[in-house]
Amino acid sequence: FLYWSGSQPSQTDRLAYSSDTGMTWTSQRYPSPPLHSDLAITAIGVDPQHRGDIVLSSDQGVVKVFGFGSSWTDTLNISSTKIVCFAFDESLSDVAYAGGTELAVSYSRGILWNHLSVPIGQGRNFNHLIIDKKNRILICATSSGVYNLKLGGR
C-alpha cells in the first residue's frame, strides 16, 4: 500500500491510499476532531501487521488511523515532540518507534506512546529510524550521526 497526504491547499484536508502501486487512489477526508483541515502531516508510519492501519504525525500531535480511515484516535501523549519518522518492529507486532526531537516507543501499535531515554545525548533530532530485524537493532540517523540501539524483547 502507498499513502499520501496532500501538499496543495485544496488537498491538505485528506489522506489518500493506493493498493495498486499508485495506479488508482482512494481519498479519505480527515475527521474533525481529532484532525483539523489545516493540518500539515510530517510523517506517516504503516503498521506492517495491519496494512490499513497507520500513524500520522503533525504539528498537532500523533494520530492512529484504523482500517484505511474508518476510525481515528488522537494520541496526544507525545504531542510535545515533533515526530518526523516511524518504524514498526515486525518481530514484535505491537511495538513501534517514533523519532523527531525525541525518541518514543509504543507497545500498543501506535496508540499509546512513552518517551525513551537513550544514551545518545541531548539536542539531537532523530531524522530516520530503521529496524534491523536480524540483529535486533534500532538504527537512528540523527542530526549529528548514526547510532545503533540494541533492542530486546519486551
GROMACS .gro file of C-alpha atoms in nm:
model
  154
    1PHE     CA    1   0.000   0.000   0.000
    2LEU     CA    2   0.105   0.358  -0.065
    3TYR     CA    3  -0.009   0.652   0.148
    4TRP     CA    4  -0.008   1.020   0.059
    5SER     CA    5  -0.107   1.340   0.233
    6GLY     CA    6  -0.185   1.645   0.021
    7SER     CA    7   0.062   1.930  -0.011
    8GLN     CA    8  -0.158   2.163  -0.215
    9PRO     CA    9  -0.401   2.399  -0.033
   10SER     CA   10  -0.701   2.222  -0.185
   11GLN     CA   11  -0.569   1.881  -0.076
   12THR     CA   12  -0.444   1.936   0.278
   13ASP     CA   13  -0.760   1.804   0.442
   14ARG     CA   14  -0.725   1.446   0.326
   15LEU     CA   15  -0.519   1.132   0.321
   16ALA     CA   16  -0.511   0.908   0.015
   17TYR     CA   17  -0.404   0.547  -0.024
   18SER     CA   18  -0.340   0.314  -0.313
   19SER     CA   19  -0.334  -0.066  -0.315
   20ASP     CA   20  -0.216  -0.094  -0.677
   21THR     CA   21   0.123   0.084  -0.671
   22GLY     CA   22  -0.031   0.425  -0.740
   23MET     CA   23  -0.248   0.345  -1.043
   24THR     CA   24  -0.565   0.443  -0.854
   25TRP     CA   25  -0.614   0.631  -0.527
   26THR     CA   26  -0.883   0.637  -0.261
   27SER     CA   27  -0.917   0.963  -0.071
   28GLN     CA   28  -1.013   0.986   0.294
   29ARG     CA   29  -1.104   1.324   0.444
   30TYR     CA   30  -0.959   1.396   0.788
   31PRO     CA   31  -1.219   1.383   1.065
   32SER     CA   32  -1.251   1.688   1.287
   33PRO     CA   33  -1.173   1.628   1.567
   34PRO     CA   34  -0.909   1.489   1.608
   35LEU     CA   35  -0.764   1.645   1.294
   36HIS     CA   36  -0.812   1.991   1.154
   37SER     CA   37  -0.825   2.088   0.787
   38ASP     CA   38  -0.506   2.297   0.804
   39LEU     CA   39  -0.305   2.001   0.930
   40ALA     CA   40   0.045   1.950   0.790
   41ILE     CA   41   0.147   1.582   0.805
   42THR     CA   42   0.515   1.539   0.895
   43ALA     CA   43   0.536   1.157   0.892
   44ILE     CA   44   0.331   0.850   0.804
   45GLY     CA   45   0.407   0.508   0.953
   46VAL     CA   46   0.241   0.194   0.815
   47ASP     CA   47   0.166  -0.092   1.055
   48PRO     CA   48   0.320  -0.397   0.880
   49GLN     CA   49   0.084  -0.639   1.053
   50HIS     CA   50  -0.230  -0.439   0.961
   51ARG     CA   51  -0.167  -0.255   0.631
   52GLY     CA   52  -0.483  -0.047   0.667
   53ASP     CA   53  -0.360   0.094   0.998
   54ILE     CA   54  -0.116   0.385   1.008
   55VAL     CA   55   0.014   0.652   1.243
   56LEU     CA   56   0.031   1.015   1.132
   57SER     CA   57   0.227   1.292   1.294
   58SER     CA   58   0.173   1.663   1.256
   59ASP     CA   59   0.234   1.987   1.438
   60GLN     CA   60  -0.075   1.896   1.644
   61GLY     CA   61   0.046   1.557   1.766
   62VAL     CA   62   0.015   1.193   1.661
   63VAL     CA   63  -0.298   1.016   1.539
   64LYS     CA   64  -0.356   0.642   1.494
   65VAL     CA   65  -0.571   0.560   1.190
   66PHE     CA   66  -0.750   0.224   1.164
   67GLY     CA   67  -0.898   0.041   0.866
   68PHE     CA   68  -0.797   0.283   0.589
   69GLY     CA   69  -0.956   0.573   0.776
   70SER     CA   70  -1.264   0.405   0.921
   71SER     CA   71  -1.165   0.533   1.268
   72TRP     CA   72  -0.908   0.779   1.402
   73THR     CA   73  -0.765   0.802   1.755
   74ASP     CA   74  -0.575   1.100   1.889
   75THR     CA   75  -0.257   1.001   2.078
   76LEU     CA   76  -0.161   1.338   2.219
   77ASN     CA   77   0.060   1.196   2.494
   78ILE     CA   78   0.364   1.275   2.275
   79SER     CA   79   0.235   1.600   2.124
   80SER     CA   80   0.526   1.798   2.269
   81THR     CA   81   0.764   1.600   2.047
   82LYS     CA   82   0.781   1.691   1.679
   83ILE     CA   83   0.776   1.350   1.506
   84VAL     CA   84   0.933   1.311   1.161
   85CYS     CA   85   0.968   0.932   1.129
   86PHE     CA   86   0.823   0.599   1.245
   87ALA     CA   87   0.947   0.240   1.250
   88PHE     CA   88   0.734  -0.063   1.334
   89ASP     CA   89   0.901  -0.371   1.483
   90GLU     CA   90   0.784  -0.663   1.268
   91SER     CA   91   0.927  -0.913   1.519
   92LEU     CA   92   0.709  -0.774   1.799
   93SER     CA   93   0.387  -0.689   1.619
   94ASP     CA   94   0.259  -0.429   1.864
   95VAL     CA   95   0.586  -0.230   1.905
   96ALA     CA   96   0.657   0.091   1.715
   97TYR     CA   97   0.914   0.370   1.747
   98ALA     CA   98   0.876   0.739   1.668
   99GLY     CA   99   1.162   0.980   1.612
  100GLY     CA  100   1.191   1.355   1.598
  101THR     CA  101   1.308   1.593   1.865
  102GLU     CA  102   1.297   1.289   2.095
  103LEU     CA  103   1.262   0.914   2.062
  104ALA     CA  104   0.939   0.743   2.171
  105VAL     CA  105   0.814   0.383   2.184
  106SER     CA  106   0.465   0.236   2.166
  107TYR     CA  107   0.373  -0.111   2.290
  108SER     CA  108   0.018  -0.074   2.152
  109ARG     CA  109   0.075  -0.043   1.773
  110GLY     CA  110   0.096   0.335   1.795
  111ILE     CA  111  -0.195   0.415   2.024
  112LEU     CA  112  -0.008   0.498   2.346
  113TRP     CA  113   0.350   0.634   2.345
  114ASN     CA  114   0.628   0.671   2.601
  115HIS     CA  115   0.939   0.884   2.572
  116LEU     CA  116   1.261   0.681   2.558
  117SER     CA  117   1.570   0.789   2.744
  118VAL     CA  118   1.860   0.694   2.520
  119PRO     CA  119   2.235   0.739   2.567
  120ILE     CA  120   2.272   0.947   2.252
  121GLY     CA  121   2.270   1.286   2.417
  122GLN     CA  122   2.050   1.592   2.420
  123GLY     CA  123   1.979   1.825   2.131
  124ARG     CA  124   1.988   1.562   1.858
  125ASN     CA  125   1.699   1.520   1.620
  126PHE     CA  126   1.606   1.169   1.512
  127ASN     CA  127   1.554   1.201   1.135
  128HIS     CA  128   1.523   0.837   1.025
  129LEU     CA  129   1.460   0.509   1.207
  130ILE     CA  130   1.523   0.161   1.067
  131ILE     CA  131   1.492  -0.170   1.248
  132ASP     CA  132   1.749  -0.438   1.165
  133LYS     CA  133   1.529  -0.743   1.232
  134LYS     CA  134   1.809  -0.999   1.215
  135ASN     CA  135   2.036  -0.830   1.470
  136ARG     CA  136   1.755  -0.665   1.674
  137ILE     CA  137   1.899  -0.313   1.639
  138LEU     CA  138   1.720   0.019   1.602
  139ILE     CA  139   1.932   0.231   1.367
  140CYS     CA  140   1.882   0.600   1.437
  141ALA     CA  141   2.000   0.863   1.191
  142THR     CA  142   2.031   1.190   1.380
  143SER     CA  143   2.140   1.543   1.302
  144SER     CA  144   2.487   1.453   1.430
  145GLY     CA  145   2.542   1.095   1.312
  146VAL     CA  146   2.407   0.741   1.303
  147TYR     CA  147   2.355   0.544   1.623
  148ASN     CA  148   2.256   0.183   1.696
  149LEU     CA  149   2.034   0.090   1.988
  150LYS     CA  150   2.015  -0.279   2.081
  151LEU     CA  151   1.654  -0.396   2.102
  152GLY     CA  152   1.539  -0.665   2.337
  153GLY     CA  153   1.208  -0.833   2.378
  154ARG     CA  154   0.953  -0.654   2.583
   0.00000   0.00000   0.00000
